[in-house]
XYZ file of C-alpha atoms in Angstrom:
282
model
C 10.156 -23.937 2.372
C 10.075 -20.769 3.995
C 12.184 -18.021 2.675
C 15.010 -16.586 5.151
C 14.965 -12.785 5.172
C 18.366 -12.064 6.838
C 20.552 -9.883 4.528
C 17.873 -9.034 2.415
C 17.587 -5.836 0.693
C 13.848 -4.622 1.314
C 12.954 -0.842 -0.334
C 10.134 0.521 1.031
C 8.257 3.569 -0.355
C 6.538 5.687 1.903
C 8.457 4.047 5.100
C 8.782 7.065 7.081
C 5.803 6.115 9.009
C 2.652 4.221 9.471
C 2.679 0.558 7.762
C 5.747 1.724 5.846
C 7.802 2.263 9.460
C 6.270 -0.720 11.188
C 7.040 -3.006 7.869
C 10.383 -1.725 8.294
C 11.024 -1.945 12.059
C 9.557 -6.162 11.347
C 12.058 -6.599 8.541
C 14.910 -4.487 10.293
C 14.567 -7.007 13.222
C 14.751 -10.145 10.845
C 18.121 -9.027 9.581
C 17.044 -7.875 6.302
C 18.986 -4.591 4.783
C 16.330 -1.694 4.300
C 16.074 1.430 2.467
C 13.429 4.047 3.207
C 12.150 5.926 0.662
C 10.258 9.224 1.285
C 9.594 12.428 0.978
C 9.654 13.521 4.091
C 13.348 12.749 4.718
C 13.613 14.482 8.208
C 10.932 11.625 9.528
C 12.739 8.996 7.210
C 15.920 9.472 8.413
C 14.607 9.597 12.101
C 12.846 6.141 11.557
C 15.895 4.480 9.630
C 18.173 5.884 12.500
C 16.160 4.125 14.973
C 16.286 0.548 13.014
C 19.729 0.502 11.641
C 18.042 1.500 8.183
C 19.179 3.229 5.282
C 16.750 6.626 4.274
C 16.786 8.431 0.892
C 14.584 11.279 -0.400
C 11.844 9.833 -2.803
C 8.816 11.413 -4.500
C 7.034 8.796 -6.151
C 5.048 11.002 -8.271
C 8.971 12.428 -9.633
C 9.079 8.854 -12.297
C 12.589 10.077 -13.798
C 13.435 10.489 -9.037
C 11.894 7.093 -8.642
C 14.071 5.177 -11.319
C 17.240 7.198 -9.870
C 16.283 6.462 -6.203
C 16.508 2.648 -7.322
C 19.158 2.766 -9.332
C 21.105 4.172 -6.284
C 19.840 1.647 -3.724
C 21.577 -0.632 -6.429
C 24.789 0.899 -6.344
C 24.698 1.183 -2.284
C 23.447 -2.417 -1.826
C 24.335 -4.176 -5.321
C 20.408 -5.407 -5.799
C 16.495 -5.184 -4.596
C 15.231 -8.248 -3.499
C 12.329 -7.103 -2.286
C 10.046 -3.744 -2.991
C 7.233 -2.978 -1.431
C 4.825 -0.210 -3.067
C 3.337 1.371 0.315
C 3.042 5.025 -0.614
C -0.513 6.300 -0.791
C -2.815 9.072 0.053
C -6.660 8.944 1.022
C -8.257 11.891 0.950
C -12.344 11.927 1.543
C -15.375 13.655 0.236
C -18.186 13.471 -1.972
C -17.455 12.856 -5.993
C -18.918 15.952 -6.699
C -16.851 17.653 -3.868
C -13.719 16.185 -4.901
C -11.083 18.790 -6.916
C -9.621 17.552 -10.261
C -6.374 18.386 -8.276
C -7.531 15.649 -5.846
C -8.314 12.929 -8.106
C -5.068 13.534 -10.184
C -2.953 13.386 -6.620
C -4.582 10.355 -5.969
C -4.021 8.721 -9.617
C -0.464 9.659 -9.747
C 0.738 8.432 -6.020
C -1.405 5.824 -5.835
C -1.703 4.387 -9.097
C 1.247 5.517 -11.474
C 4.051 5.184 -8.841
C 2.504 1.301 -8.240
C 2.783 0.606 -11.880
C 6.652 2.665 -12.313
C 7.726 0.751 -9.405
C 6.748 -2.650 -10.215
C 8.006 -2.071 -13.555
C 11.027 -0.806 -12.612
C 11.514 -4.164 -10.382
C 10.759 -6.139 -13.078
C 13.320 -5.182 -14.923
C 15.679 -5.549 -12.315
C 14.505 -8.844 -10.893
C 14.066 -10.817 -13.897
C 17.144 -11.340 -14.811
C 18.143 -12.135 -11.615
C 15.281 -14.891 -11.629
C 14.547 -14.038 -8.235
C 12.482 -11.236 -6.085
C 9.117 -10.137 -4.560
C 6.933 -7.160 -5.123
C 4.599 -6.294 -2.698
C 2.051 -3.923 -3.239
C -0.322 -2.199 -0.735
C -3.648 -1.533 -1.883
C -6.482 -2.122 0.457
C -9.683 -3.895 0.868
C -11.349 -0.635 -0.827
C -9.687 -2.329 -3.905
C -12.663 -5.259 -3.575
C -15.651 -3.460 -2.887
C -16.773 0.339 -3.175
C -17.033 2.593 -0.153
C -18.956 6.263 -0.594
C -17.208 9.145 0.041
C -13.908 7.557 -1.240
C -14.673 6.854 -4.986
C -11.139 7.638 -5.999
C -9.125 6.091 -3.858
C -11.371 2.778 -4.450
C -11.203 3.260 -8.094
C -7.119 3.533 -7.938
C -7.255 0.622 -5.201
C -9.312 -1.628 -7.576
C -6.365 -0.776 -10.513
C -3.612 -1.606 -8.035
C -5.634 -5.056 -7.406
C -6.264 -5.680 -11.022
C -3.081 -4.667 -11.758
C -1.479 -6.501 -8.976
C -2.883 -9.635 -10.542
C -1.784 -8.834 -14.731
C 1.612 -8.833 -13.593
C 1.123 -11.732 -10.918
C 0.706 -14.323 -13.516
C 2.765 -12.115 -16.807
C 5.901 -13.373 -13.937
C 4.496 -17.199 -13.733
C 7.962 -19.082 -13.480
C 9.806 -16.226 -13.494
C 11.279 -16.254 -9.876
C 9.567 -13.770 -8.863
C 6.634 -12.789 -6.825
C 4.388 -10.478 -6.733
C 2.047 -10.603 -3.066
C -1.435 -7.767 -3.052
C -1.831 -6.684 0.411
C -5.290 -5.541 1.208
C -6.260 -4.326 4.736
C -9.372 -2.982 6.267
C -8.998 -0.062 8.380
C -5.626 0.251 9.469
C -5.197 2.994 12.542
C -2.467 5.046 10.899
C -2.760 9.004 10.384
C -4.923 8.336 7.018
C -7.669 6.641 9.480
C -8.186 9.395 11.386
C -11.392 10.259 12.326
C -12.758 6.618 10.818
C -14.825 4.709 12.844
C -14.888 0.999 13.930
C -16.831 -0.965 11.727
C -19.022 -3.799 12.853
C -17.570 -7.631 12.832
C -14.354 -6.225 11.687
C -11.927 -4.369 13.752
C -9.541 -1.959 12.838
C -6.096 -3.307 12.834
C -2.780 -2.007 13.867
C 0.042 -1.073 11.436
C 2.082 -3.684 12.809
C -0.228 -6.536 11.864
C -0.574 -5.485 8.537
C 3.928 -5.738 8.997
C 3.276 -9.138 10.300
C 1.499 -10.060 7.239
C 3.441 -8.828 4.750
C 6.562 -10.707 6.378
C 4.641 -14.090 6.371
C 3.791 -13.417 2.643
C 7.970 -12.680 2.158
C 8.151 -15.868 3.857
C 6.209 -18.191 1.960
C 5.260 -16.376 -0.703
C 1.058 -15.633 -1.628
C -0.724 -13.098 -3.728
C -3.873 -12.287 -1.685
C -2.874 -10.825 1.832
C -6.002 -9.531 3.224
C -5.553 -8.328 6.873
C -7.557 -9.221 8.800
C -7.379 -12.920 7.121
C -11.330 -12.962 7.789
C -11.462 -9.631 5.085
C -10.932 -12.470 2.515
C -13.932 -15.192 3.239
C -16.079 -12.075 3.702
C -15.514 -10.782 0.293
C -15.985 -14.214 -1.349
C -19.316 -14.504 0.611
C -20.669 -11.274 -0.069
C -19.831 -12.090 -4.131
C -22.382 -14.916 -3.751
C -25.032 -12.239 -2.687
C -27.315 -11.056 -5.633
C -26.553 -7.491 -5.787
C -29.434 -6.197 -3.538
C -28.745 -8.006 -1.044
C -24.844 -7.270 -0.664
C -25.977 -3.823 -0.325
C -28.255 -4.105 2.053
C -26.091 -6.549 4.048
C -23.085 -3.547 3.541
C -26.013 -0.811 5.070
C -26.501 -3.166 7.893
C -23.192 -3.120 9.064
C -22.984 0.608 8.279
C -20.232 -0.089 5.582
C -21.713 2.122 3.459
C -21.116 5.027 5.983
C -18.201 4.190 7.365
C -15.686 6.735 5.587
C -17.989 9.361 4.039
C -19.255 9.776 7.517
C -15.650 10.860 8.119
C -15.199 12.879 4.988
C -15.654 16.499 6.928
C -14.465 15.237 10.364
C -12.813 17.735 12.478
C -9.995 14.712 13.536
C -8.951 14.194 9.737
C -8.285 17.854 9.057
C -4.511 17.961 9.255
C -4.313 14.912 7.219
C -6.393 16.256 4.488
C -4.646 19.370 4.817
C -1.338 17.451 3.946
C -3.209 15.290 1.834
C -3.934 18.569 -0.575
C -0.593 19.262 -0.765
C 0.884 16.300 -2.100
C 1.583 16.908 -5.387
C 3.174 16.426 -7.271
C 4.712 16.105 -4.170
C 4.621 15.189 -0.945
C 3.914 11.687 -0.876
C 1.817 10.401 2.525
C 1.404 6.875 3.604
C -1.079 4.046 4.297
């Protein structure tokens, strides 16, 4: 039976914009009650004013902010039924050109804030015997992409971690769902390439998705659904052979060819200054 959504209270992290906004535009339409959280209030307010939506400031890197962001979304709306981990940065370059600044930005928003959040959930939805976490990783959390060896190492822990927690709730009442897209054309995209046999996909599908998983609740939610029989396959390969089927469709180039791209500079520039701090989205 499907779930209803209507009065719902959905926090989003990261929901000023890109899949965060169009998540929350999807759910704002289906009645459900949701909070924005994100750094950049000015655009979170703008986006929350447009769907009816609460906004509050939220640096998801801040743990100590993070807990007292949901402890007053409680207070406002008496509960979280739903939280969905969005938040996330993707900067590009080389290993050996990436900054230990970079790598710790990346470990702390994308990683750390996943695990405080879902925790903090937990806690909260336990008790209640009911709730979903969702939480957005990315199909860089299945496979390895040069020129992005960070942000597929802390996509593989949100998987793997995604999954611990998945089956530590078994019969709990509540769900957790792993949302893993392929190239998504938000402002982290820029200057990314199509890639062959798979598309990029809009922000909005990846909303669709994640509303059918609140329906009737799943863990894997790859988007496109095709993401998913492709990774199986390409598991069956013998090593060699996956990578030379990834070369073939120019997988293996695909974001380090973007890495220095003229059209991603004012997202890396924003990218460098995230933290602890400003948190960017998927």
């Amino acid at each position: 039976m499907a779930e209803e959504l209507a009065g719902k209270v959905v926090v989003i992290t990261g929901g000023g914009q890109g899949i965060g906004a169009a998540t929350a535009s999807a759910l704002a339409r289906l009645g459900a009650k949701v909070v924005i959280g994100d750094l950049d209030q000015v655009r979170a307010e703008k986006t929350a004013g447009e769907l009816g939506a609460d906004a509050l400031p939220l640096d998801v890197t801040d743990i100590r902010g993070f807990t007292g962001f949901l402890d007053e979304v409680e207070r406002r709306h008496g509960r979280i039924d739903v939280l969905i981990n969005n938040a996330g940065i993707m900067p590009l370059a080389a290993l050996e050109e990436e900054s230990d600044a970079t790598t710790r930005r990346q470990l702390e928003i994308n990683v750390h804030a996943v695990i405080h959040g879902t925790r903090e959930a937990v806690k909260r939805m336990r008790p209640r015997a009911g709730g979903h976490i969702v939480n957005v990783a990315s199909f860089a959390g299945k496979a390895g992409f040069p020129g992005a060896a960070t942000y597929c190492a802390t996509k593989h822990a949100v998987v793997g971690f995604s999954e611990a927690v998945h089956l530590e709730l078994h019969g709990s009442g509540v769900h957790v769902s792993c949302v893993m897209p392929g190239i998504v054309r938000t402002e982290l995209a820029s200057g990314l390439g199509e890639a062959k046999m798979f598309k990029s996909v809009r922000p909005e599908d990846v909303a669709d998705a994640i509303v059918s998983a609140l329906r009737k609740p799943r863990f894997d939610v790859f988007v496109p659904r095709s993401l998913g029989t492709m990774g199986k396959l390409t598991r069956l390969l013998p090593r060699r052979a996956g990578e030379a089927f990834a070369r073939a469709l120019k997988a293996d180039r695909l974001l380090a060819s973007a890495a220095h791209s003229p059209a991603r500079a004012a997202y890396e520039a924003r990218a460098a200054e995230s933290g602890p701090g400003v948190t960017r989205t998927d």
